Amino acid sequence: MKIGFPRAIFYFDTFPFWAGYFEALGIELQVSLPTNRAILEKGLKKASDDTCLPIKILSGHLASFSPDIEAVFLPRMVSIEEKTYLCPKILGLPESVLAAVPDGLRVLTVTVNWREGKAQVQKSLEKLGAELNKSKSEVRVAFARAQEYQREYEEMRRAGRTFVESMEHFESLSSSAAKTQPTAQLEIARDDSVRGSEEGSTRLPHSERRPTIALIGHPYLTYESYGNLNLLAKLKAKAKLVFMENVEQVQIEDNLKDLRKPLFWSQGKRLLGAGHSYAANTYVDGVIYLSCFGCGTDSMTQDMLARRARANHKPYMVLTLDEHSGEAGLITRVEAFLDMIERKGNGFAPHVRVKDAKSQ
Ligand code: SF4
């Protein structure tokens, strides 16, 4: 059996988990191709105008699946830890994007709610397994494999392996797409259009000394090279980068202790905790928050992080994307930000290894 797995939203957070689950059940995943103009345009036609860019991109990936697969996988991720929820737009999946699924294609879904405990997640996975004619004991093995792969992925990221390197590893275990479309092309994938062309990076200011920049954002924006106009490649040409994923969970929790109320959204917690940690880190020269129009959770967390950065005199910038964002505007803002850091007076922070977070 071959199941389509859209390269959007949950791919960027939990693909290793699902790769382990389906691999143990002997089911092949066909990951959709990296986003391109055709995919985005299909998404814009199928998704609601009011929704955020990542949901539009997801809709485009769904609409691009060919009928030679048996089903498409669209989990409903309710919660990934105790006492928090994912954002309402993610909770609304799969129903909110069903219009994008090609006619006749079966949708496989499962509700994953870690708030209700591991036993409940196991039950949900058993229900999904039953739909695939798999026994409870087979699902138990698959669940263990899924957790093992997800842990391995998180360790790889903390140890400094890039997103692309890590995903290549897991795609090679389960995805036929990896055989035809190397994931290594993800961060430079360009098949058309002016969105984020590689040449853009040559317009950035030249400097021998490179600042260390913390890039804070949802993984499905940070590593979605087409959607973010290839921001990573542009920044990497001029700066050392550290990411949210390089910060340990315990550090994230520590950096949120002084909030008056705990944050309700898991993603917001991770973004803000990692952002606070970098705002206080003397080896980080500046913090960039990558957001998108229409994101309710970011509208709050980006402002909270701005206050912390201001209090710590840390240069801070918010980049907000949508499908109309242009490369020229992005480059201008990045240039201005790096210039501002350079003019700040003390030059860049010393490039010893960033404490508790390896640079990439
Ligand atoms: S957290 Fe923001 S960007 Fe992510 S799905 Fe929700 S609204 Fe969209």
mmCIF file of C-alpha atoms and ligand atoms in Angstrom:
data_model
loop_
_atom_site.group_PDB
_atom_site.id
_atom_site.type_symbol
_atom_site.label_atom_id
_atom_site.label_comp_id
_atom_site.label_asym_id
_atom_site.label_seq_id
_atom_site.Cartn_x
_atom_site.Cartn_y
_atom_site.Cartn_z
ATOM 1 C CA MET A 1 0.000 0.000 0.000
ATOM 2 C CA LYS A 2 1.245 3.500 -0.839
ATOM 3 C CA ILE A 3 0.027 6.507 1.147
ATOM 4 C CA GLY A 4 0.519 10.137 0.171
ATOM 5 C CA PHE A 5 2.140 12.320 2.816
ATOM 6 C CA PRO A 6 1.931 16.091 2.138
ATOM 7 C CA ARG A 7 5.231 17.931 2.584
ATOM 8 C CA ALA A 8 3.595 20.635 4.692
ATOM 9 C CA ILE A 9 2.762 21.559 8.323
ATOM 10 C CA PHE A 10 3.074 18.272 10.269
ATOM 11 C CA TYR A 11 5.774 16.977 7.889
ATOM 12 C CA PHE A 12 8.157 19.584 9.341
ATOM 13 C CA ASP A 13 7.478 18.596 12.980
ATOM 14 C CA THR A 14 6.507 14.965 13.104
ATOM 15 C CA PHE A 15 7.486 13.219 9.883
ATOM 16 C CA PRO A 16 9.994 10.936 11.681
ATOM 17 C CA PHE A 17 7.178 9.729 13.984
ATOM 18 C CA TRP A 18 4.931 8.806 11.063
ATOM 19 C CA ALA A 19 7.843 7.401 9.069
ATOM 20 C CA GLY A 20 8.523 4.988 11.930
ATOM 21 C CA TYR A 21 4.863 4.078 12.366
ATOM 22 C CA PHE A 22 4.178 3.313 8.699
ATOM 23 C CA GLU A 23 7.542 1.676 8.090
ATOM 24 C CA ALA A 24 6.916 -0.797 10.925
ATOM 25 C CA LEU A 25 3.509 -1.596 9.391
ATOM 26 C CA GLY A 26 5.103 -2.210 6.000
ATOM 27 C CA ILE A 27 3.364 0.741 4.326
ATOM 28 C CA GLU A 28 5.228 2.996 1.916
ATOM 29 C CA LEU A 29 4.872 6.770 2.183
ATOM 30 C CA GLN A 30 4.998 8.945 -0.893
ATOM 31 C CA VAL A 31 6.028 12.388 0.281
ATOM 32 C CA SER A 32 4.875 15.144 -2.063
ATOM 33 C CA LEU A 33 7.522 17.164 -3.897
ATOM 34 C CA PRO A 34 8.986 20.333 -2.382
ATOM 35 C CA THR A 35 6.663 23.308 -2.774
ATOM 36 C CA ASN A 36 6.841 25.110 -6.104
ATOM 37 C CA ARG A 37 4.754 27.722 -7.876
ATOM 38 C CA ALA A 38 2.242 25.211 -9.261
ATOM 39 C CA ILE A 39 1.659 23.730 -5.796
ATOM 40 C CA LEU A 40 1.224 27.141 -4.194
ATOM 41 C CA GLU A 41 -1.197 28.273 -6.906
ATOM 42 C CA LYS A 42 -3.312 25.148 -6.461
ATOM 43 C CA GLY A 43 -3.365 25.835 -2.727
ATOM 44 C CA LEU A 44 -4.469 29.427 -3.234
ATOM 45 C CA LYS A 45 -7.396 28.216 -5.334
ATOM 46 C CA LYS A 46 -8.476 25.559 -2.851
ATOM 47 C CA ALA A 47 -7.900 27.190 0.544
ATOM 48 C CA SER A 48 -9.860 29.958 2.200
ATOM 49 C CA ASP A 49 -8.441 33.459 1.574
ATOM 50 C CA ASP A 50 -8.423 34.159 5.305
ATOM 51 C CA THR A 51 -6.248 31.290 6.338
ATOM 52 C CA CYS A 52 -2.476 31.376 6.884
ATOM 53 C CA LEU A 53 0.219 30.603 4.308
ATOM 54 C CA PRO A 54 1.135 27.143 5.734
ATOM 55 C CA ILE A 55 -2.496 25.956 5.402
ATOM 56 C CA LYS A 56 -2.611 27.277 1.828
ATOM 57 C CA ILE A 57 0.588 25.398 1.070
ATOM 58 C CA LEU A 58 -0.863 22.230 2.636
ATOM 59 C CA SER A 59 -3.940 22.566 0.415
ATOM 60 C CA GLY A 60 -1.693 22.870 -2.626
ATOM 61 C CA HIS A 61 0.195 19.685 -1.728
ATOM 62 C CA LEU A 62 -3.067 17.805 -1.262
ATOM 63 C CA ALA A 63 -4.424 19.017 -4.586
ATOM 64 C CA SER A 64 -1.207 17.890 -6.298
ATOM 65 C CA PHE A 65 -1.403 14.201 -5.382
ATOM 66 C CA SER A 66 -1.933 11.883 -8.324
ATOM 67 C CA PRO A 67 -4.576 9.152 -8.184
ATOM 68 C CA ASP A 68 -1.959 6.357 -8.262
ATOM 69 C CA ILE A 69 -1.777 6.378 -4.463
ATOM 70 C CA GLU A 70 -4.341 4.558 -2.350
ATOM 71 C CA ALA A 71 -4.917 7.272 0.241
ATOM 72 C CA VAL A 72 -3.634 10.524 1.607
ATOM 73 C CA PHE A 73 -2.651 10.892 5.268
ATOM 74 C CA LEU A 74 -3.959 13.867 7.258
ATOM 75 C CA PRO A 75 -3.640 13.486 11.025
ATOM 76 C CA ARG A 76 -5.553 15.666 13.451
ATOM 77 C CA MET A 77 -2.852 16.800 15.879
ATOM 78 C CA VAL A 78 -4.651 18.094 18.960
ATOM 79 C CA SER A 79 -1.851 18.232 21.483
ATOM 80 C CA ILE A 80 1.800 17.199 21.658
ATOM 81 C CA GLU A 81 2.256 17.603 25.416
ATOM 82 C CA GLU A 82 0.342 18.070 28.661
ATOM 83 C CA LYS A 83 -1.675 21.222 29.340
ATOM 84 C CA THR A 84 -1.336 22.769 25.890
ATOM 85 C CA TYR A 85 -3.037 22.569 22.508
ATOM 86 C CA LEU A 86 -1.893 23.132 18.966
ATOM 87 C CA CYS A 87 -3.324 26.107 17.106
ATOM 88 C CA PRO A 88 -7.044 26.050 16.144
ATOM 89 C CA LYS A 89 -6.216 25.922 12.419
ATOM 90 C CA ILE A 90 -4.255 22.717 12.986
ATOM 91 C CA LEU A 91 -7.017 21.313 15.182
ATOM 92 C CA GLY A 92 -9.399 21.997 12.313
ATOM 93 C CA LEU A 93 -7.564 19.536 10.065
ATOM 94 C CA PRO A 94 -8.442 17.450 8.148
ATOM 95 C CA GLU A 95 -11.980 18.858 7.636
ATOM 96 C CA SER A 96 -10.849 22.380 6.774
ATOM 97 C CA VAL A 97 -8.768 21.196 3.794
ATOM 98 C CA LEU A 98 -10.883 18.315 2.464
ATOM 99 C CA ALA A 99 -11.937 20.439 -0.518
ATOM 100 C CA ALA A 100 -8.345 20.282 -1.743
ATOM 101 C CA VAL A 101 -8.166 16.470 -1.810
ATOM 102 C CA PRO A 102 -8.637 15.175 -5.369
ATOM 103 C CA ASP A 103 -11.986 13.477 -5.964
ATOM 104 C CA GLY A 104 -11.998 9.780 -5.175
ATOM 105 C CA LEU A 105 -8.844 9.840 -3.035
ATOM 106 C CA ARG A 106 -9.364 8.260 0.360
ATOM 107 C CA VAL A 107 -8.346 10.325 3.412
ATOM 108 C CA LEU A 108 -6.745 8.467 6.291
ATOM 109 C CA THR A 109 -6.807 10.328 9.576
ATOM 110 C CA VAL A 110 -6.123 9.792 13.260
ATOM 111 C CA THR A 111 -6.564 12.030 16.281
ATOM 112 C CA VAL A 112 -3.374 12.443 18.291
ATOM 113 C CA ASN A 113 -3.912 14.003 21.698
ATOM 114 C CA TRP A 114 -1.009 13.623 24.118
ATOM 115 C CA ARG A 115 -2.950 15.577 26.764
ATOM 116 C CA GLU A 116 -4.955 12.415 27.312
ATOM 117 C CA GLY A 117 -1.851 10.304 27.824
ATOM 118 C CA LYS A 118 0.147 7.695 25.990
ATOM 119 C CA ALA A 119 -2.488 4.959 26.366
ATOM 120 C CA GLN A 120 -5.014 7.119 24.554
ATOM 121 C CA VAL A 121 -2.590 7.852 21.711
ATOM 122 C CA GLN A 122 -1.948 4.112 21.458
ATOM 123 C CA LYS A 123 -5.717 3.494 21.186
ATOM 124 C CA SER A 124 -6.044 6.065 18.413
ATOM 125 C CA LEU A 125 -3.160 4.470 16.519
ATOM 126 C CA GLU A 126 -4.776 1.037 16.973
ATOM 127 C CA LYS A 127 -7.953 2.403 15.404
ATOM 128 C CA LEU A 128 -5.946 3.685 12.452
ATOM 129 C CA GLY A 129 -4.121 0.335 12.295
ATOM 130 C CA ALA A 130 -7.450 -1.528 12.182
ATOM 131 C CA GLU A 131 -8.435 0.524 9.122
ATOM 132 C CA LEU A 132 -5.223 -0.693 7.533
ATOM 133 C CA ASN A 133 -5.899 -4.321 8.573
ATOM 134 C CA LYS A 134 -3.108 -4.338 11.149
ATOM 135 C CA SER A 135 -3.350 -6.122 14.493
ATOM 136 C CA LYS A 136 -2.944 -4.458 17.896
ATOM 137 C CA SER A 137 0.398 -6.143 18.429
ATOM 138 C CA GLU A 138 1.663 -4.837 15.067
ATOM 139 C CA VAL A 139 0.516 -1.346 16.040
ATOM 140 C CA ARG A 140 2.315 -1.614 19.404
ATOM 141 C CA VAL A 141 5.574 -2.301 17.581
ATOM 142 C CA ALA A 142 4.844 0.545 15.136
ATOM 143 C CA PHE A 143 4.116 3.000 17.964
ATOM 144 C CA ALA A 144 7.419 2.146 19.660
ATOM 145 C CA ARG A 145 9.269 2.609 16.337
ATOM 146 C CA ALA A 146 7.503 5.941 15.768
ATOM 147 C CA GLN A 147 8.605 7.295 19.150
ATOM 148 C CA GLU A 148 12.126 6.006 18.651
ATOM 149 C CA TYR A 149 12.424 7.791 15.265
ATOM 150 C CA GLN A 150 11.006 11.044 16.650
ATOM 151 C CA ARG A 151 13.457 10.960 19.587
ATOM 152 C CA GLU A 152 16.304 10.235 17.192
ATOM 153 C CA TYR A 153 15.273 13.189 15.012
ATOM 154 C CA GLU A 154 15.145 15.570 17.962
ATOM 155 C CA GLU A 155 18.569 14.409 19.147
ATOM 156 C CA MET A 156 19.997 14.882 15.647
ATOM 157 C CA ARG A 157 18.730 18.466 15.557
ATOM 158 C CA ARG A 158 20.016 19.318 19.021
ATOM 159 C CA ALA A 159 23.366 17.805 18.077
ATOM 160 C CA GLY A 160 23.609 20.308 15.219
ATOM 161 C CA ARG A 161 22.481 18.202 12.225
ATOM 162 C CA THR A 162 20.529 20.376 9.797
ATOM 163 C CA PHE A 163 16.852 19.887 9.055
ATOM 164 C CA VAL A 164 17.662 18.710 5.539
ATOM 165 C CA GLU A 165 20.250 16.159 6.662
ATOM 166 C CA SER A 166 17.896 14.822 9.322
ATOM 167 C CA MET A 167 14.884 14.519 7.021
ATOM 168 C CA GLU A 168 16.942 12.882 4.295
ATOM 169 C CA HIS A 169 17.731 10.146 6.752
ATOM 170 C CA PHE A 170 14.075 9.486 7.635
ATOM 171 C CA GLU A 171 12.745 9.867 4.111
ATOM 172 C CA SER A 172 15.239 7.311 2.882
ATOM 173 C CA LEU A 173 13.706 4.850 5.354
ATOM 174 C CA SER A 174 10.127 5.237 4.230
ATOM 175 C CA SER A 175 9.507 7.482 1.267
ATOM 176 C CA SER A 176 9.590 6.713 -2.402
ATOM 177 C CA ALA A 177 9.828 10.466 -3.044
ATOM 178 C CA ALA A 178 13.323 10.497 -1.594
ATOM 179 C CA LYS A 179 14.490 8.179 -4.347
ATOM 180 C CA THR A 180 13.375 10.527 -7.095
ATOM 181 C CA GLN A 181 13.634 13.927 -5.417
ATOM 182 C CA PRO A 182 16.521 14.226 -2.972
ATOM 183 C CA THR A 183 15.513 16.207 0.104
ATOM 184 C CA ALA A 184 18.876 17.961 -0.106
ATOM 185 C CA GLN A 185 17.247 20.126 -2.740
ATOM 186 C CA LEU A 186 14.695 21.386 -0.259
ATOM 187 C CA GLU A 187 16.537 24.481 0.848
ATOM 188 C CA ILE A 188 17.543 25.455 -2.680
ATOM 189 C CA ALA A 189 14.561 24.036 -4.545
ATOM 190 C CA ARG A 190 13.670 26.472 -7.293
ATOM 191 C CA ASP A 191 11.903 25.425 -10.410
ATOM 192 C CA ASP A 192 10.443 28.731 -11.427
ATOM 193 C CA SER A 193 9.569 32.287 -10.515
ATOM 194 C CA VAL A 194 11.409 35.032 -8.715
ATOM 195 C CA ARG A 195 10.417 33.906 -5.242
ATOM 196 C CA GLY A 196 13.686 33.572 -3.379
ATOM 197 C CA SER A 197 16.047 32.963 -6.265
ATOM 198 C CA GLU A 198 19.572 32.067 -5.246
ATOM 199 C CA GLU A 199 21.013 35.150 -6.961
ATOM 200 C CA GLY A 200 19.209 37.277 -4.428
ATOM 201 C CA SER A 201 21.751 36.452 -1.753
ATOM 202 C CA THR A 202 24.534 38.195 -3.672
ATOM 203 C CA ARG A 203 22.818 41.515 -2.987
ATOM 204 C CA LEU A 204 23.379 41.169 0.747
ATOM 205 C CA PRO A 205 26.207 43.258 2.216
ATOM 206 C CA HIS A 206 29.635 41.667 2.226
ATOM 207 C CA SER A 207 31.389 41.214 5.505
ATOM 208 C CA GLU A 208 34.278 39.058 6.628
ATOM 209 C CA ARG A 209 32.931 38.797 10.130
ATOM 210 C CA ARG A 210 29.635 37.014 10.343
ATOM 211 C CA PRO A 211 27.044 37.671 13.034
ATOM 212 C CA THR A 212 25.182 34.879 14.812
ATOM 213 C CA ILE A 213 21.449 35.157 14.224
ATOM 214 C CA ALA A 214 18.737 33.172 16.021
ATOM 215 C CA LEU A 215 15.935 32.396 13.572
ATOM 216 C CA ILE A 216 12.744 31.754 15.510
ATOM 217 C CA GLY A 217 9.720 30.447 13.636
ATOM 218 C CA HIS A 218 7.426 27.515 13.031
ATOM 219 C CA PRO A 219 9.429 24.749 11.336
ATOM 220 C CA TYR A 220 6.897 24.715 8.493
ATOM 221 C CA LEU A 221 7.892 28.319 7.740
ATOM 222 C CA THR A 222 11.584 28.181 8.626
ATOM 223 C CA TYR A 223 12.335 25.147 6.435
ATOM 224 C CA GLU A 224 9.703 25.783 3.742
ATOM 225 C CA SER A 225 12.147 27.310 1.296
ATOM 226 C CA TYR A 226 9.653 28.234 -1.418
ATOM 227 C CA GLY A 227 7.210 29.791 1.011
ATOM 228 C CA ASN A 228 9.909 31.776 2.832
ATOM 229 C CA LEU A 229 11.646 32.951 -0.364
ATOM 230 C CA ASN A 230 14.698 30.871 0.440
ATOM 231 C CA LEU A 231 15.420 32.942 3.514
ATOM 232 C CA LEU A 232 17.729 30.333 5.030
ATOM 233 C CA ALA A 233 20.117 30.372 2.082
ATOM 234 C CA LYS A 234 20.158 34.192 2.128
ATOM 235 C CA LEU A 235 20.883 34.357 5.831
ATOM 236 C CA LYS A 236 23.435 31.552 5.753
ATOM 237 C CA ALA A 237 25.416 33.494 3.165
ATOM 238 C CA LYS A 238 25.968 36.256 5.702
ATOM 239 C CA ALA A 239 25.413 34.884 9.186
ATOM 240 C CA LYS A 240 25.711 31.875 11.427
ATOM 241 C CA LEU A 241 22.258 30.603 12.268
ATOM 242 C CA VAL A 242 20.809 28.966 15.344
ATOM 243 C CA PHE A 243 17.252 27.658 15.525
ATOM 244 C CA MET A 244 14.502 26.888 17.984
ATOM 245 C CA GLU A 245 15.247 23.168 17.598
ATOM 246 C CA ASN A 246 18.755 23.673 18.994
ATOM 247 C CA VAL A 247 17.333 24.601 22.396
ATOM 248 C CA GLU A 248 16.683 21.804 24.920
ATOM 249 C CA GLN A 249 13.108 21.410 26.188
ATOM 250 C CA VAL A 250 14.304 21.954 29.752
ATOM 251 C CA GLN A 251 15.818 25.298 28.741
ATOM 252 C CA ILE A 252 12.583 26.278 26.994
ATOM 253 C CA GLU A 253 10.639 25.579 30.180
ATOM 254 C CA ASP A 254 13.205 27.476 32.297
ATOM 255 C CA ASN A 255 12.924 30.500 30.058
ATOM 256 C CA LEU A 256 9.155 30.657 30.477
ATOM 257 C CA LYS A 257 9.083 30.419 34.262
ATOM 258 C CA ASP A 258 8.701 34.136 34.784
ATOM 259 C CA LEU A 259 5.501 34.441 32.697
ATOM 260 C CA ARG A 260 2.453 35.451 34.709
ATOM 261 C CA LYS A 261 0.376 32.723 33.076
ATOM 262 C CA PRO A 262 1.509 29.565 31.281
ATOM 263 C CA LEU A 263 1.152 29.682 27.515
ATOM 264 C CA PHE A 264 -1.727 27.707 26.086
ATOM 265 C CA TRP A 265 -0.249 26.756 22.702
ATOM 266 C CA SER A 266 2.556 24.223 22.358
ATOM 267 C CA GLN A 267 4.115 25.956 19.370
ATOM 268 C CA GLY A 268 3.953 29.361 21.044
ATOM 269 C CA LYS A 269 5.693 27.910 24.097
ATOM 270 C CA ARG A 270 8.553 26.529 22.076
ATOM 271 C CA LEU A 271 8.969 29.694 20.028
ATOM 272 C CA LEU A 272 8.888 32.002 23.000
ATOM 273 C CA GLY A 273 11.027 29.819 25.293
ATOM 274 C CA ALA A 274 13.716 29.456 22.635
ATOM 275 C CA GLY A 275 13.433 33.160 21.769
ATOM 276 C CA HIS A 276 13.882 34.196 25.422
ATOM 277 C CA SER A 277 16.903 31.921 25.665
ATOM 278 C CA TYR A 278 18.546 33.526 22.611
ATOM 279 C CA ALA A 279 17.575 37.045 23.674
ATOM 280 C CA ALA A 280 19.624 36.477 26.823
ATOM 281 C CA ASN A 281 22.508 34.737 25.073
ATOM 282 C CA THR A 282 25.543 37.006 24.701
ATOM 283 C CA TYR A 283 26.845 34.970 21.756
ATOM 284 C CA VAL A 284 23.765 35.713 19.690
ATOM 285 C CA ASP A 285 23.933 39.049 17.832
ATOM 286 C CA GLY A 286 20.284 39.316 16.852
ATOM 287 C CA VAL A 287 16.953 37.499 16.799
ATOM 288 C CA ILE A 288 14.649 37.204 13.775
ATOM 289 C CA TYR A 289 11.065 36.043 14.292
ATOM 290 C CA LEU A 290 9.650 34.500 11.120
ATOM 291 C CA SER A 291 5.875 34.697 11.047
ATOM 292 C CA CYS A 292 3.010 34.777 8.568
ATOM 293 C CA PHE A 293 -0.125 36.868 8.113
ATOM 294 C CA GLY A 294 -3.179 35.417 9.758
ATOM 295 C CA CYS A 295 -1.311 33.578 12.523
ATOM 296 C CA GLY A 296 -3.173 34.171 15.772
ATOM 297 C CA THR A 297 -0.608 32.584 18.099
ATOM 298 C CA ASP A 298 2.308 34.489 16.572
ATOM 299 C CA SER A 299 0.541 37.824 16.967
ATOM 300 C CA MET A 300 0.954 37.370 20.707
ATOM 301 C CA THR A 301 4.292 35.565 21.001
ATOM 302 C CA GLN A 302 6.155 37.828 18.584
ATOM 303 C CA ASP A 303 5.191 40.829 20.690
ATOM 304 C CA MET A 304 6.162 39.108 23.938
ATOM 305 C CA LEU A 305 9.539 38.243 22.456
ATOM 306 C CA ALA A 306 9.954 41.841 21.237
ATOM 307 C CA ARG A 307 9.583 43.060 24.829
ATOM 308 C CA ARG A 308 12.186 40.588 26.087
ATOM 309 C CA ALA A 309 14.610 41.488 23.289
ATOM 310 C CA ARG A 310 14.135 45.188 24.055
ATOM 311 C CA ALA A 311 14.785 44.615 27.743
ATOM 312 C CA ASN A 312 18.008 42.757 26.863
ATOM 313 C CA HIS A 313 19.057 45.306 24.191
ATOM 314 C CA LYS A 314 19.074 42.506 21.640
ATOM 315 C CA PRO A 315 18.462 43.496 17.996
ATOM 316 C CA TYR A 316 15.140 41.977 16.962
ATOM 317 C CA MET A 317 13.120 41.860 13.763
ATOM 318 C CA VAL A 318 9.834 40.258 12.725
ATOM 319 C CA LEU A 319 9.514 39.019 9.135
ATOM 320 C CA THR A 320 5.899 38.388 8.169
ATOM 321 C CA LEU A 321 5.215 36.353 5.058
ATOM 322 C CA ASP A 322 2.267 35.638 2.841
ATOM 323 C CA GLU A 323 1.845 34.447 -0.725
ATOM 324 C CA HIS A 324 2.368 38.007 -2.011
ATOM 325 C CA SER A 325 5.683 38.581 -0.241
ATOM 326 C CA GLY A 326 8.433 39.633 -2.628
ATOM 327 C CA GLU A 327 12.105 38.843 -2.570
ATOM 328 C CA ALA A 328 13.265 42.453 -2.896
ATOM 329 C CA GLY A 329 11.439 43.513 0.261
ATOM 330 C CA LEU A 330 12.817 40.549 2.173
ATOM 331 C CA ILE A 331 16.403 41.236 1.140
ATOM 332 C CA THR A 332 16.091 44.917 1.993
ATOM 333 C CA ARG A 333 14.883 44.100 5.491
ATOM 334 C CA VAL A 334 17.570 41.474 6.070
ATOM 335 C CA GLU A 335 20.261 43.873 4.816
ATOM 336 C CA ALA A 336 18.997 46.640 7.067
ATOM 337 C CA PHE A 337 18.916 44.316 10.071
ATOM 338 C CA LEU A 338 22.467 43.061 9.532
ATOM 339 C CA ASP A 339 23.682 46.645 8.967
ATOM 340 C CA MET A 340 22.020 47.728 12.180
ATOM 341 C CA ILE A 341 23.775 44.942 14.105
ATOM 342 C CA GLU A 342 27.083 45.936 12.578
ATOM 343 C CA ARG A 343 26.571 49.592 13.502
ATOM 344 C CA LYS A 344 25.558 48.697 17.014
ATOM 345 C CA GLY A 345 29.056 49.517 18.101
ATOM 346 C CA ASN A 346 30.701 46.493 19.587
ATOM 347 C CA GLY A 347 30.907 44.477 16.399
ATOM 348 C CA PHE A 348 29.666 40.914 16.356
ATOM 349 C CA ALA A 349 29.692 38.628 19.310
ATOM 350 C CA PRO A 350 32.747 36.346 19.554
ATOM 351 C CA HIS A 351 32.277 33.201 17.509
ATOM 352 C CA VAL A 352 32.900 30.605 20.117
ATOM 353 C CA ARG A 353 30.378 27.841 20.114
ATOM 354 C CA VAL A 354 26.968 29.074 21.202
ATOM 355 C CA LYS A 355 26.301 27.750 24.649
ATOM 356 C CA ASP A 356 23.604 25.100 24.653
ATOM 357 C CA ALA A 357 22.916 25.583 20.970
ATOM 358 C CA LYS A 358 25.166 24.640 18.109
ATOM 359 C CA SER A 359 25.224 26.983 15.174
ATOM 360 C CA GLN A 360 24.603 25.739 11.673
HETATM 361 S S1 SF4 B 1 0.175 28.415 14.292
HETATM 362 FE FE1 SF4 B 1 -0.112 30.141 12.905
HETATM 363 S S2 SF4 B 1 1.026 29.587 11.056
HETATM 364 FE FE2 SF4 B 1 0.666 27.710 12.221
HETATM 365 S S3 SF4 B 1 -1.192 26.828 11.373
HETATM 366 FE FE3 SF4 B 1 -1.745 28.068 13.172
HETATM 367 S S4 SF4 B 1 -2.270 30.074 12.326
HETATM 368 FE FE4 SF4 B 1 -1.113 28.962 10.735
#
